[in-house]
């Protein structure tokens, strides 16, 4: 796939939940085509004789023990909510009607 259609870019924008103008869609088409061409160039490189690389540094992981702390009572939290229903917070819808 080297050329993206207007409809394909529009579909990608819908999946990403972003609104794009016609001009932005045309710009994004060009950008996506450039990305695909770059990836194709990289994919064509013969790496059969190249050894895989790894990170030579061993970095320690500074993790703490997972200990549960105090929890708040559900009723106390719901009393402070601007709106609740059936013991749950009510929030504005952020994604379409799906």
mmCIF file as gemmi writes it, N, C-alpha and C atoms, coordinates in Angstrom:
data_model
loop_
_atom_site.group_PDB
_atom_site.id
_atom_site.type_symbol
_atom_site.label_atom_id
_atom_site.label_alt_id
_atom_site.label_comp_id
_atom_site.label_asym_id
_atom_site.label_entity_id
_atom_site.label_seq_id
_atom_site.pdbx_PDB_ins_code
_atom_site.Cartn_x
_atom_site.Cartn_y
_atom_site.Cartn_z
_atom_site.occupancy
_atom_site.B_iso_or_equiv
_atom_site.pdbx_formal_charge
_atom_site.auth_seq_id
_atom_site.auth_asym_id
_atom_site.pdbx_PDB_model_num
ATOM 1 N N . UNK Axp A 1 ? 0.857 -1.18 0 1 0 ? 1 A 1
ATOM 2 C CA . UNK Axp A 1 ? 0 0 0 1 0 ? 1 A 1
ATOM 3 C C . UNK Axp A 1 ? 0.894 1.231 0 1 0 ? 1 A 1
ATOM 4 N N . UNK Axp A 2 ? 0.905 1.936 -1.111 1 0 ? 2 A 1
ATOM 5 C CA . UNK Axp A 2 ? 1.764 3.114 -1.171 1 0 ? 2 A 1
ATOM 6 C C . UNK Axp A 2 ? 0.963 4.405 -1.2 1 0 ? 2 A 1
ATOM 7 N N . UNK Axp A 3 ? -0.234 4.358 -1.763 1 0 ? 3 A 1
ATOM 8 C CA . UNK Axp A 3 ? -1.053 5.566 -1.818 1 0 ? 3 A 1
ATOM 9 C C . UNK Axp A 3 ? -2.279 5.4 -0.935 1 0 ? 3 A 1
ATOM 10 N N . UNK Axp A 4 ? -2.532 6.393 -0.13 1 0 ? 4 A 1
ATOM 11 C CA . UNK Axp A 4 ? -3.705 6.391 0.729 1 0 ? 4 A 1
ATOM 12 C C . UNK Axp A 4 ? -4.785 7.235 0.071 1 0 ? 4 A 1
ATOM 13 N N . UNK Axp A 5 ? -6.004 6.751 0.107 1 0 ? 5 A 1
ATOM 14 C CA . UNK Axp A 5 ? -7.111 7.528 -0.444 1 0 ? 5 A 1
ATOM 15 C C . UNK Axp A 5 ? -7.636 8.484 0.62 1 0 ? 5 A 1
ATOM 16 N N . UNK Axp A 6 ? -8.378 9.459 0.16 1 0 ? 6 A 1
ATOM 17 C CA . UNK Axp A 6 ? -9.018 10.421 1.064 1 0 ? 6 A 1
ATOM 18 C C . UNK Axp A 6 ? -9.888 9.671 2.073 1 0 ? 6 A 1
ATOM 19 N N . UNK Axp A 7 ? -10.634 8.677 1.577 1 0 ? 7 A 1
ATOM 20 C CA . UNK Axp A 7 ? -11.548 7.923 2.435 1 0 ? 7 A 1
ATOM 21 C C . UNK Axp A 7 ? -10.795 7.111 3.487 1 0 ? 7 A 1
ATOM 22 N N . UNK Axp A 8 ? -9.648 6.549 3.124 1 0 ? 8 A 1
ATOM 23 C CA . UNK Axp A 8 ? -8.866 5.775 4.091 1 0 ? 8 A 1
ATOM 24 C C . UNK Axp A 8 ? -8.354 6.663 5.22 1 0 ? 8 A 1
ATOM 25 N N . UNK Axp A 9 ? -7.871 7.834 4.876 1 0 ? 9 A 1
ATOM 26 C CA . UNK Axp A 9 ? -7.368 8.755 5.903 1 0 ? 9 A 1
ATOM 27 C C . UNK Axp A 9 ? -8.525 9.238 6.769 1 0 ? 9 A 1
ATOM 28 N N . UNK Axp A 10 ? -9.657 9.498 6.154 1 0 ? 10 A 1
ATOM 29 C CA . UNK Axp A 10 ? -10.84 9.916 6.907 1 0 ? 10 A 1
ATOM 30 C C . UNK Axp A 10 ? -11.259 8.802 7.873 1 0 ? 10 A 1
ATOM 31 N N . UNK Axp A 11 ? -11.186 7.548 7.418 1 0 ? 11 A 1
ATOM 32 C CA . UNK Axp A 11 ? -11.531 6.408 8.271 1 0 ? 11 A 1
ATOM 33 C C . UNK Axp A 11 ? -10.551 6.287 9.443 1 0 ? 11 A 1
ATOM 34 N N . UNK Axp A 12 ? -9.255 6.456 9.174 1 0 ? 12 A 1
ATOM 35 C CA . UNK Axp A 12 ? -8.261 6.421 10.252 1 0 ? 12 A 1
ATOM 36 C C . UNK Axp A 12 ? -8.526 7.512 11.283 1 0 ? 12 A 1
ATOM 37 N N . UNK Axp A 13 ? -8.887 8.697 10.803 1 0 ? 13 A 1
ATOM 38 C CA . UNK Axp A 13 ? -9.186 9.804 11.713 1 0 ? 13 A 1
ATOM 39 C C . UNK Axp A 13 ? -10.397 9.473 12.573 1 0 ? 13 A 1
ATOM 40 N N . UNK Axp A 14 ? -11.392 8.847 11.979 1 0 ? 14 A 1
ATOM 41 C CA . UNK Axp A 14 ? -12.588 8.471 12.745 1 0 ? 14 A 1
ATOM 42 C C . UNK Axp A 14 ? -12.232 7.44 13.809 1 0 ? 14 A 1
ATOM 43 N N . UNK Axp A 15 ? -11.407 6.45 13.443 1 0 ? 15 A 1
ATOM 44 C CA . UNK Axp A 15 ? -10.981 5.439 14.415 1 0 ? 15 A 1
ATOM 45 C C . UNK Axp A 15 ? -10.204 6.06 15.571 1 0 ? 15 A 1
ATOM 46 N N . UNK Axp A 16 ? -9.438 7.109 15.27 1 0 ? 16 A 1
ATOM 47 C CA . UNK Axp A 16 ? -8.649 7.796 16.298 1 0 ? 16 A 1
ATOM 48 C C . UNK Axp A 16 ? -9.466 8.855 17.033 1 0 ? 16 A 1
ATOM 49 N N . UNK Axp A 17 ? -10.737 9 16.647 1 0 ? 17 A 1
ATOM 50 C CA . UNK Axp A 17 ? -11.636 9.984 17.273 1 0 ? 17 A 1
ATOM 51 C C . UNK Axp A 17 ? -11.085 11.404 17.159 1 0 ? 17 A 1
ATOM 52 N N . UNK Axp A 18 ? -10.574 11.744 15.975 1 0 ? 18 A 1
ATOM 53 C CA . UNK Axp A 18 ? -10.112 13.112 15.738 1 0 ? 18 A 1
ATOM 54 C C . UNK Axp A 18 ? -10.813 13.667 14.504 1 0 ? 18 A 1
ATOM 55 N N . UNK Axp A 19 ? -11.103 14.939 14.557 1 0 ? 19 A 1
ATOM 56 C CA . UNK Axp A 19 ? -11.739 15.612 13.429 1 0 ? 19 A 1
ATOM 57 C C . UNK Axp A 19 ? -10.659 16.293 12.596 1 0 ? 19 A 1
ATOM 58 N N . UNK Axp A 20 ? -10.696 16.076 11.292 1 0 ? 20 A 1
ATOM 59 C CA . UNK Axp A 20 ? -9.716 16.676 10.397 1 0 ? 20 A 1
ATOM 60 C C . UNK Axp A 20 ? -10.433 17.441 9.291 1 0 ? 20 A 1
ATOM 61 N N . UNK Axp A 21 ? -9.882 18.582 8.954 1 0 ? 21 A 1
ATOM 62 C CA . UNK Axp A 21 ? -10.408 19.342 7.821 1 0 ? 21 A 1
ATOM 63 C C . UNK Axp A 21 ? -9.927 18.681 6.529 1 0 ? 21 A 1
ATOM 64 N N . UNK Axp A 22 ? -10.507 19.096 5.4 1 0 ? 22 A 1
ATOM 65 C CA . UNK Axp A 22 ? -10.077 18.549 4.11 1 0 ? 22 A 1
ATOM 66 C C . UNK Axp A 22 ? -8.588 18.795 3.871 1 0 ? 22 A 1
ATOM 67 N N . UNK Axp A 23 ? -8.121 19.974 4.249 1 0 ? 23 A 1
ATOM 68 C CA . UNK Axp A 23 ? -6.701 20.31 4.079 1 0 ? 23 A 1
ATOM 69 C C . UNK Axp A 23 ? -5.821 19.411 4.945 1 0 ? 23 A 1
ATOM 70 N N . UNK Axp A 24 ? -6.248 19.162 6.188 1 0 ? 24 A 1
ATOM 71 C CA . UNK Axp A 24 ? -5.474 18.303 7.086 1 0 ? 24 A 1
ATOM 72 C C . UNK Axp A 24 ? -5.444 16.864 6.567 1 0 ? 24 A 1
ATOM 73 N N . UNK Axp A 25 ? -6.546 16.415 5.981 1 0 ? 25 A 1
ATOM 74 C CA . UNK Axp A 25 ? -6.579 15.06 5.424 1 0 ? 25 A 1
ATOM 75 C C . UNK Axp A 25 ? -5.591 14.945 4.267 1 0 ? 25 A 1
ATOM 76 N N . UNK Axp A 26 ? -5.552 15.945 3.405 1 0 ? 26 A 1
ATOM 77 C CA . UNK Axp A 26 ? -4.603 15.923 2.286 1 0 ? 26 A 1
ATOM 78 C C . UNK Axp A 26 ? -3.161 15.931 2.788 1 0 ? 26 A 1
ATOM 79 N N . UNK Axp A 27 ? -2.881 16.746 3.815 1 0 ? 27 A 1
ATOM 80 C CA . UNK Axp A 27 ? -1.529 16.782 4.393 1 0 ? 27 A 1
ATOM 81 C C . UNK Axp A 27 ? -1.168 15.432 5.006 1 0 ? 27 A 1
ATOM 82 N N . UNK Axp A 28 ? -2.126 14.832 5.71 1 0 ? 28 A 1
ATOM 83 C CA . UNK Axp A 28 ? -1.878 13.547 6.357 1 0 ? 28 A 1
ATOM 84 C C . UNK Axp A 28 ? -1.673 12.441 5.318 1 0 ? 28 A 1
ATOM 85 N N . UNK Axp A 29 ? -2.385 12.512 4.199 1 0 ? 29 A 1
ATOM 86 C CA . UNK Axp A 29 ? -2.17 11.547 3.112 1 0 ? 29 A 1
ATOM 87 C C . UNK Axp A 29 ? -0.715 11.571 2.669 1 0 ? 29 A 1
ATOM 88 N N . UNK Axp A 30 ? -0.179 12.777 2.465 1 0 ? 30 A 1
ATOM 89 C CA . UNK Axp A 30 ? 1.216 12.911 2.03 1 0 ? 30 A 1
ATOM 90 C C . UNK Axp A 30 ? 2.169 12.369 3.098 1 0 ? 30 A 1
ATOM 91 N N . UNK Axp A 31 ? 1.888 12.7 4.363 1 0 ? 31 A 1
ATOM 92 C CA . UNK Axp A 31 ? 2.749 12.228 5.452 1 0 ? 31 A 1
ATOM 93 C C . UNK Axp A 31 ? 2.74 10.705 5.536 1 0 ? 31 A 1
ATOM 94 N N . UNK Axp A 32 ? 1.555 10.102 5.46 1 0 ? 32 A 1
ATOM 95 C CA . UNK Axp A 32 ? 1.448 8.646 5.545 1 0 ? 32 A 1
ATOM 96 C C . UNK Axp A 32 ? 2.158 7.971 4.373 1 0 ? 32 A 1
ATOM 97 N N . UNK Axp A 33 ? 2.036 8.546 3.184 1 0 ? 33 A 1
ATOM 98 C CA . UNK Axp A 33 ? 2.721 7.98 2.024 1 0 ? 33 A 1
ATOM 99 C C . UNK Axp A 33 ? 4.236 8.047 2.203 1 0 ? 33 A 1
ATOM 100 N N . UNK Axp A 34 ? 4.725 9.141 2.789 1 0 ? 34 A 1
ATOM 101 C CA . UNK Axp A 34 ? 6.156 9.261 3.067 1 0 ? 34 A 1
ATOM 102 C C . UNK Axp A 34 ? 6.623 8.233 4.079 1 0 ? 34 A 1
ATOM 103 N N . UNK Axp A 35 ? 5.809 7.996 5.094 1 0 ? 35 A 1
ATOM 104 C CA . UNK Axp A 35 ? 6.156 7 6.119 1 0 ? 35 A 1
ATOM 105 C C . UNK Axp A 35 ? 6.22 5.609 5.502 1 0 ? 35 A 1
ATOM 106 N N . UNK Axp A 36 ? 5.226 5.27 4.694 1 0 ? 36 A 1
ATOM 107 C CA . UNK Axp A 36 ? 5.198 3.948 4.057 1 0 ? 36 A 1
ATOM 108 C C . UNK Axp A 36 ? 6.408 3.767 3.145 1 0 ? 36 A 1
ATOM 109 N N . UNK Axp A 37 ? 6.779 4.793 2.4 1 0 ? 37 A 1
ATOM 110 C CA . UNK Axp A 37 ? 7.957 4.705 1.527 1 0 ? 37 A 1
ATOM 111 C C . UNK Axp A 37 ? 9.228 4.501 2.344 1 0 ? 37 A 1
ATOM 112 N N . UNK Axp A 38 ? 9.335 5.202 3.478 1 0 ? 38 A 1
ATOM 113 C CA . UNK Axp A 38 ? 10.516 5.053 4.338 1 0 ? 38 A 1
ATOM 114 C C . UNK Axp A 38 ? 10.602 3.65 4.91 1 0 ? 38 A 1
ATOM 115 N N . UNK Axp A 39 ? 9.486 3.118 5.359 1 0 ? 39 A 1
ATOM 116 C CA . UNK Axp A 39 ? 9.47 1.761 5.906 1 0 ? 39 A 1
ATOM 117 C C . UNK Axp A 39 ? 9.816 0.751 4.814 1 0 ? 39 A 1
ATOM 118 N N . UNK Axp A 40 ? 9.327 0.986 3.605 1 0 ? 40 A 1
ATOM 119 C CA . UNK Axp A 40 ? 9.645 0.082 2.493 1 0 ? 40 A 1
ATOM 120 C C . UNK Axp A 40 ? 11.144 0.084 2.208 1 0 ? 40 A 1
ATOM 121 N N . UNK Axp A 41 ? 11.778 1.257 2.261 1 0 ? 41 A 1
ATOM 122 C CA . UNK Axp A 41 ? 13.227 1.331 2.047 1 0 ? 41 A 1
ATOM 123 C C . UNK Axp A 41 ? 13.973 0.534 3.11 1 0 ? 41 A 1
ATOM 124 N N . UNK Axp A 42 ? 13.547 0.681 4.348 1 0 ? 42 A 1
ATOM 125 C CA . UNK Axp A 42 ? 14.199 -0.039 5.446 1 0 ? 42 A 1
ATOM 126 C C . UNK Axp A 42 ? 13.97 -1.54 5.305 1 0 ? 42 A 1
ATOM 127 N N . UNK Axp A 43 ? 12.766 -1.927 4.899 1 0 ? 43 A 1
ATOM 128 C CA . UNK Axp A 43 ? 12.44 -3.347 4.748 1 0 ? 43 A 1
ATOM 129 C C . UNK Axp A 43 ? 13.267 -4.012 3.654 1 0 ? 43 A 1
ATOM 130 N N . UNK Axp A 44 ? 13.707 -3.248 2.672 1 0 ? 44 A 1
ATOM 131 C CA . UNK Axp A 44 ? 14.48 -3.802 1.556 1 0 ? 44 A 1
ATOM 132 C C . UNK Axp A 44 ? 15.956 -4.015 1.889 1 0 ? 44 A 1
ATOM 133 N N . UNK Axp A 45 ? 16.411 -3.546 3.032 1 0 ? 45 A 1
ATOM 134 C CA . UNK Axp A 45 ? 17.823 -3.679 3.402 1 0 ? 45 A 1
ATOM 135 C C . UNK Axp A 45 ? 18.12 -5.127 3.787 1 0 ? 45 A 1
ATOM 136 N N . UNK Axp A 46 ? 19.216 -5.67 3.255 1 0 ? 46 A 1
ATOM 137 C CA . UNK Axp A 46 ? 19.626 -7.039 3.568 1 0 ? 46 A 1
ATOM 138 C C . UNK Axp A 46 ? 20.354 -7.043 4.913 1 0 ? 46 A 1
ATOM 139 N N . UNK Axp A 47 ? 19.742 -7.646 5.896 1 0 ? 47 A 1
ATOM 140 C CA . UNK Axp A 47 ? 20.347 -7.703 7.236 1 0 ? 47 A 1
ATOM 141 C C . UNK Axp A 47 ? 20.669 -9.142 7.639 1 0 ? 47 A 1
ATOM 142 N N . UNK Axp A 48 ? 20.755 -10.026 6.658 1 0 ? 48 A 1
ATOM 143 C CA . UNK Axp A 48 ? 20.972 -11.439 6.969 1 0 ? 48 A 1
ATOM 144 C C . UNK Axp A 48 ? 22.289 -11.691 7.704 1 0 ? 48 A 1
ATOM 145 N N . UNK Axp A 49 ? 23.317 -10.866 7.493 1 0 ? 49 A 1
ATOM 146 C CA . UNK Axp A 49 ? 24.594 -11.086 8.16 1 0 ? 49 A 1
ATOM 147 C C . UNK Axp A 49 ? 24.807 -10.227 9.392 1 0 ? 49 A 1
ATOM 148 N N . UNK Axp A 50 ? 23.784 -9.533 9.83 1 0 ? 50 A 1
ATOM 149 C CA . UNK Axp A 50 ? 23.919 -8.616 10.966 1 0 ? 50 A 1
ATOM 150 C C . UNK Axp A 50 ? 23.43 -9.301 12.238 1 0 ? 50 A 1
ATOM 151 N N . UNK Axp A 51 ? 24.29 -9.302 13.247 1 0 ? 51 A 1
ATOM 152 C CA . UNK Axp A 51 ? 23.912 -9.884 14.537 1 0 ? 51 A 1
ATOM 153 C C . UNK Axp A 51 ? 22.94 -8.955 15.266 1 0 ? 51 A 1
ATOM 154 N N . UNK Axp A 52 ? 21.942 -9.519 15.928 1 0 ? 52 A 1
ATOM 155 C CA . UNK Axp A 52 ? 21.032 -8.678 16.717 1 0 ? 52 A 1
ATOM 156 C C . UNK Axp A 52 ? 21.787 -7.993 17.853 1 0 ? 52 A 1
ATOM 157 N N . UNK Axp A 53 ? 21.383 -6.793 18.183 1 0 ? 53 A 1
ATOM 158 C CA . UNK Axp A 53 ? 22.025 -6.069 19.279 1 0 ? 53 A 1
ATOM 159 C C . UNK Axp A 53 ? 21.146 -6.123 20.519 1 0 ? 53 A 1
ATOM 160 N N . UNK Axp A 54 ? 21.8 -5.99 21.644 1 0 ? 54 A 1
ATOM 161 C CA . UNK Axp A 54 ? 21.086 -5.918 22.915 1 0 ? 54 A 1
ATOM 162 C C . UNK Axp A 54 ? 21.656 -4.752 23.696 1 0 ? 54 A 1
ATOM 163 N N . UNK Axp A 55 ? 20.98 -4.366 24.729 1 0 ? 55 A 1
ATOM 164 C CA . UNK Axp A 55 ? 21.465 -3.291 25.583 1 0 ? 55 A 1
ATOM 165 C C . UNK Axp A 55 ? 22.527 -3.866 26.521 1 0 ? 55 A 1
ATOM 166 N N . UNK Axp A 56 ? 23.765 -3.377 26.444 1 0 ? 56 A 1
ATOM 167 C CA . UNK Axp A 56 ? 24.829 -3.938 27.278 1 0 ? 56 A 1
ATOM 168 C C . UNK Axp A 56 ? 24.74 -3.503 28.741 1 0 ? 56 A 1
ATOM 169 N N . UNK Axp A 57 ? 23.923 -2.516 29.026 1 0 ? 57 A 1
ATOM 170 C CA . UNK Axp A 57 ? 23.816 -2.035 30.4 1 0 ? 57 A 1
ATOM 171 C C . UNK Axp A 57 ? 22.751 -2.81 31.163 1 0 ? 57 A 1
ATOM 172 N N . UNK Axp A 58 ? 23.115 -3.248 32.346 1 0 ? 58 A 1
ATOM 173 C CA . UNK Axp A 58 ? 22.14 -3.893 33.215 1 0 ? 58 A 1
ATOM 174 C C . UNK Axp A 58 ? 21.688 -2.839 34.213 1 0 ? 58 A 1
ATOM 175 N N . UNK Axp A 59 ? 20.464 -2.41 34.063 1 0 ? 59 A 1
ATOM 176 C CA . UNK Axp A 59 ? 19.95 -1.36 34.938 1 0 ? 59 A 1
ATOM 177 C C . UNK Axp A 59 ? 19.086 -1.972 36.028 1 0 ? 59 A 1
ATOM 178 N N . UNK Axp A 60 ? 19.329 -1.578 37.276 1 0 ? 60 A 1
ATOM 179 C CA . UNK Axp A 60 ? 18.509 -2.128 38.36 1 0 ? 60 A 1
ATOM 180 C C . UNK Axp A 60 ? 17.096 -1.55 38.31 1 0 ? 60 A 1
ATOM 181 N N . UNK Axp A 61 ? 16.157 -2.337 38.754 1 0 ? 61 A 1
ATOM 182 C CA . UNK Axp A 61 ? 14.783 -1.863 38.847 1 0 ? 61 A 1
ATOM 183 C C . UNK Axp A 61 ? 14.514 -1.493 40.299 1 0 ? 61 A 1
ATOM 184 N N . UNK Axp A 62 ? 14.19 -0.235 40.499 1 0 ? 62 A 1
ATOM 185 C CA . UNK Axp A 62 ? 13.935 0.243 41.849 1 0 ? 62 A 1
ATOM 186 C C . UNK Axp A 62 ? 12.436 0.148 42.126 1 0 ? 62 A 1
ATOM 187 N N . UNK Axp A 63 ? 12.014 -1.015 42.558 1 0 ? 63 A 1
ATOM 188 C CA . UNK Axp A 63 ? 10.602 -1.243 42.828 1 0 ? 63 A 1
ATOM 189 C C . UNK Axp A 63 ? 10.39 -1.404 44.324 1 0 ? 63 A 1
ATOM 190 N N . UNK Axp A 64 ? 9.272 -0.914 44.762 1 0 ? 64 A 1
ATOM 191 C CA . UNK Axp A 64 ? 8.931 -1.088 46.172 1 0 ? 64 A 1
ATOM 192 C C . UNK Axp A 64 ? 7.947 -2.243 46.299 1 0 ? 64 A 1
ATOM 193 N N . UNK Axp A 65 ? 7.841 -2.774 47.494 1 0 ? 65 A 1
ATOM 194 C CA . UNK Axp A 65 ? 6.881 -3.831 47.742 1 0 ? 65 A 1
ATOM 195 C C . UNK Axp A 65 ? 5.471 -3.261 47.605 1 0 ? 65 A 1
ATOM 196 N N . UNK Axp A 66 ? 4.614 -4.001 46.972 1 0 ? 66 A 1
ATOM 197 C CA . UNK Axp A 66 ? 3.24 -3.555 46.752 1 0 ? 66 A 1
ATOM 198 C C . UNK Axp A 66 ? 2.419 -3.85 48.005 1 0 ? 66 A 1
ATOM 199 N N . UNK Axp A 67 ? 2.177 -2.805 48.794 1 0 ? 67 A 1
ATOM 200 C CA . UNK Axp A 67 ? 1.438 -2.947 50.041 1 0 ? 67 A 1
ATOM 201 C C . UNK Axp A 67 ? 0.172 -2.104 49.949 1 0 ? 67 A 1
ATOM 202 N N . UNK Axp A 68 ? -0.991 -2.711 50.149 1 0 ? 68 A 1
ATOM 203 C CA . UNK Axp A 68 ? -2.221 -1.915 50.082 1 0 ? 68 A 1
ATOM 204 C C . UNK Axp A 68 ? -2.281 -0.9 51.214 1 0 ? 68 A 1
ATOM 205 N N . UNK Axp A 69 ? -2.801 0.278 50.893 1 0 ? 69 A 1
ATOM 206 C CA . UNK Axp A 69 ? -2.953 1.321 51.898 1 0 ? 69 A 1
ATOM 207 C C . UNK Axp A 69 ? -4.409 1.44 52.32 1 0 ? 69 A 1
ATOM 208 N N . UNK Axp A 70 ? -4.687 2.497 53.039 1 0 ? 70 A 1
ATOM 209 C CA . UNK Axp A 70 ? -6.061 2.718 53.473 1 0 ? 70 A 1
ATOM 210 C C . UNK Axp A 70 ? -6.931 3.056 52.274 1 0 ? 70 A 1
ATOM 211 N N . UNK Axp A 71 ? -8.161 2.615 52.325 1 0 ? 71 A 1
ATOM 212 C CA . UNK Axp A 71 ? -9.103 2.94 51.26 1 0 ? 71 A 1
ATOM 213 C C . UNK Axp A 71 ? -10.197 3.835 51.817 1 0 ? 71 A 1
ATOM 214 N N . UNK Axp A 72 ? -10.833 4.562 50.925 1 0 ? 72 A 1
ATOM 215 C CA . UNK Axp A 72 ? -11.94 5.42 51.321 1 0 ? 72 A 1
ATOM 216 C C . UNK Axp A 72 ? -13.243 4.649 51.183 1 0 ? 72 A 1
ATOM 217 N N . UNK Axp A 73 ? -14.18 4.976 52.041 1 0 ? 73 A 1
ATOM 218 C CA . UNK Axp A 73 ? -15.478 4.331 51.974 1 0 ? 73 A 1
ATOM 219 C C . UNK Axp A 73 ? -16.231 4.804 50.741 1 0 ? 73 A 1
ATOM 220 N N . UNK Axp A 74 ? -16.908 3.887 50.095 1 0 ? 74 A 1
ATOM 221 C CA . UNK Axp A 74 ? -17.646 4.205 48.87 1 0 ? 74 A 1
ATOM 222 C C . UNK Axp A 74 ? -18.669 5.313 49.107 1 0 ? 74 A 1
ATOM 223 N N . UNK Axp A 75 ? -19.414 5.231 50.207 1 0 ? 75 A 1
ATOM 224 C CA . UNK Axp A 75 ? -20.448 6.237 50.485 1 0 ? 75 A 1
ATOM 225 C C . UNK Axp A 75 ? -19.846 7.626 50.645 1 0 ? 75 A 1
ATOM 226 N N . UNK Axp A 76 ? -18.678 7.72 51.263 1 0 ? 76 A 1
ATOM 227 C CA . UNK Axp A 76 ? -18.019 9.013 51.45 1 0 ? 76 A 1
ATOM 228 C C . UNK Axp A 76 ? -17.646 9.598 50.09 1 0 ? 76 A 1
ATOM 229 N N . UNK Axp A 77 ? -17.123 8.768 49.205 1 0 ? 77 A 1
ATOM 230 C CA . UNK Axp A 77 ? -16.753 9.235 47.872 1 0 ? 77 A 1
ATOM 231 C C . UNK Axp A 77 ? -17.978 9.659 47.067 1 0 ? 77 A 1
ATOM 232 N N . UNK Axp A 78 ? -19.034 8.868 47.123 1 0 ? 78 A 1
ATOM 233 C CA . UNK Axp A 78 ? -20.232 9.191 46.353 1 0 ? 78 A 1
ATOM 234 C C . UNK Axp A 78 ? -20.905 10.463 46.853 1 0 ? 78 A 1
ATOM 235 N N . UNK Axp A 79 ? -20.79 10.749 48.139 1 0 ? 79 A 1
ATOM 236 C CA . UNK Axp A 79 ? -21.361 11.988 48.682 1 0 ? 79 A 1
ATOM 237 C C . UNK Axp A 79 ? -20.685 13.212 48.075 1 0 ? 79 A 1
ATOM 238 N N . UNK Axp A 80 ? -19.423 13.082 47.708 1 0 ? 80 A 1
ATOM 239 C CA . UNK Axp A 80 ? -18.673 14.212 47.174 1 0 ? 80 A 1
ATOM 240 C C . UNK Axp A 80 ? -18.805 14.345 45.653 1 0 ? 80 A 1
ATOM 241 N N . UNK Axp A 81 ? -19.414 13.36 45.011 1 0 ? 81 A 1
ATOM 242 C CA . UNK Axp A 81 ? -19.541 13.386 43.554 1 0 ? 81 A 1
ATOM 243 C C . UNK Axp A 81 ? -20.632 14.364 43.134 1 0 ? 81 A 1
ATOM 244 N N . UNK Axp A 82 ? -20.407 15.095 42.032 1 0 ? 82 A 1
ATOM 245 C CA . UNK Axp A 82 ? -21.44 16.006 41.549 1 0 ? 82 A 1
ATOM 246 C C . UNK Axp A 82 ? -22.708 15.263 41.137 1 0 ? 82 A 1
ATOM 247 N N . UNK Axp A 83 ? -22.538 14.03 40.615 1 0 ? 83 A 1
ATOM 248 C CA . UNK Axp A 83 ? -23.699 13.248 40.202 1 0 ? 83 A 1
ATOM 249 C C . UNK Axp A 83 ? -23.352 11.768 40.292 1 0 ? 83 A 1
ATOM 250 N N . UNK Axp A 84 ? -24.267 10.975 40.841 1 0 ? 84 A 1
ATOM 251 C CA . UNK Axp A 84 ? -24.067 9.533 40.901 1 0 ? 84 A 1
ATOM 252 C C . UNK Axp A 84 ? -25.405 8.836 40.674 1 0 ? 84 A 1
ATOM 253 N N . UNK Axp A 85 ? -25.304 7.582 40.252 1 0 ? 85 A 1
ATOM 254 C CA . UNK Axp A 85 ? -26.504 6.808 39.958 1 0 ? 85 A 1
ATOM 255 C C . UNK Axp A 85 ? -26.21 5.341 40.227 1 0 ? 85 A 1
ATOM 256 N N . UNK Axp A 86 ? -27.054 4.682 40.982 1 0 ? 86 A 1
ATOM 257 C CA . UNK Axp A 86 ? -26.9 3.262 41.308 1 0 ? 86 A 1
ATOM 258 C C . UNK Axp A 86 ? -25.524 2.956 41.899 1 0 ? 86 A 1
ATOM 259 N N . UNK Axp A 87 ? -25.02 3.836 42.751 1 0 ? 87 A 1
ATOM 260 C CA . UNK Axp A 87 ? -23.743 3.611 43.413 1 0 ? 87 A 1
ATOM 261 C C . UNK Axp A 87 ? -22.526 3.823 42.531 1 0 ? 87 A 1
ATOM 262 N N . UNK Axp A 88 ? -22.702 4.527 41.394 1 0 ? 88 A 1
ATOM 263 C CA . UNK Axp A 88 ? -21.576 4.784 40.493 1 0 ? 88 A 1
ATOM 264 C C . UNK Axp A 88 ? -21.537 6.258 40.117 1 0 ? 88 A 1
ATOM 265 N N . UNK Axp A 89 ? -20.339 6.732 39.751 1 0 ? 89 A 1
ATOM 266 C CA . UNK Axp A 89 ? -20.187 8.105 39.289 1 0 ? 89 A 1
ATOM 267 C C . UNK Axp A 89 ? -20.81 8.256 37.906 1 0 ? 89 A 1
ATOM 268 N N . UNK Axp A 90 ? -21.455 9.384 37.663 1 0 ? 90 A 1
ATOM 269 C CA . UNK Axp A 90 ? -21.963 9.711 36.339 1 0 ? 90 A 1
ATOM 270 C C . UNK Axp A 90 ? -21.005 10.733 35.738 1 0 ? 90 A 1
ATOM 271 N N . UNK Axp A 91 ? -20.492 10.409 34.554 1 0 ? 91 A 1
ATOM 272 C CA . UNK Axp A 91 ? -19.549 11.302 33.878 1 0 ? 91 A 1
ATOM 273 C C . UNK Axp A 91 ? -20.068 11.615 32.483 1 0 ? 91 A 1
ATOM 274 N N . UNK Axp A 92 ? -19.596 12.713 31.889 1 0 ? 92 A 1
ATOM 275 C CA . UNK Axp A 92 ? -20.021 13.027 30.524 1 0 ? 92 A 1
ATOM 276 C C . UNK Axp A 92 ? -19.485 11.991 29.537 1 0 ? 92 A 1
ATOM 277 N N . UNK Axp A 93 ? -20.259 11.72 28.493 1 0 ? 93 A 1
ATOM 278 C CA . UNK Axp A 93 ? -19.83 10.802 27.438 1 0 ? 93 A 1
ATOM 279 C C . UNK Axp A 93 ? -18.673 11.46 26.684 1 0 ? 93 A 1
ATOM 280 N N . UNK Axp A 94 ? -17.605 10.697 26.444 1 0 ? 94 A 1
ATOM 281 C CA . UNK Axp A 94 ? -16.459 11.267 25.73 1 0 ? 94 A 1
ATOM 282 C C . UNK Axp A 94 ? -16.289 10.666 24.342 1 0 ? 94 A 1
ATOM 283 N N . UNK Axp A 95 ? -16.887 9.525 24.098 1 0 ? 95 A 1
ATOM 284 C CA . UNK Axp A 95 ? -16.838 8.908 22.78 1 0 ? 95 A 1
ATOM 285 C C . UNK Axp A 95 ? -18.252 8.877 22.229 1 0 ? 95 A 1
ATOM 286 N N . UNK Axp A 96 ? -18.408 8.869 20.939 1 0 ? 96 A 1
ATOM 287 C CA . UNK Axp A 96 ? -19.706 8.916 20.267 1 0 ? 96 A 1
ATOM 288 C C . UNK Axp A 96 ? -20.778 8.062 20.91 1 0 ? 96 A 1
ATOM 289 N N . UNK Axp A 97 ? -21.752 7.696 20.126 1 0 ? 97 A 1
ATOM 290 C CA . UNK Axp A 97 ? -22.886 6.92 20.626 1 0 ? 97 A 1
ATOM 291 C C . UNK Axp A 97 ? -22.618 5.431 20.646 1 0 ? 97 A 1
ATOM 292 N N . UNK Axp A 98 ? -21.41 5.03 20.387 1 0 ? 98 A 1
ATOM 293 C CA . UNK Axp A 98 ? -21.076 3.606 20.295 1 0 ? 98 A 1
ATOM 294 C C . UNK Axp A 98 ? -21.01 2.968 21.648 1 0 ? 98 A 1
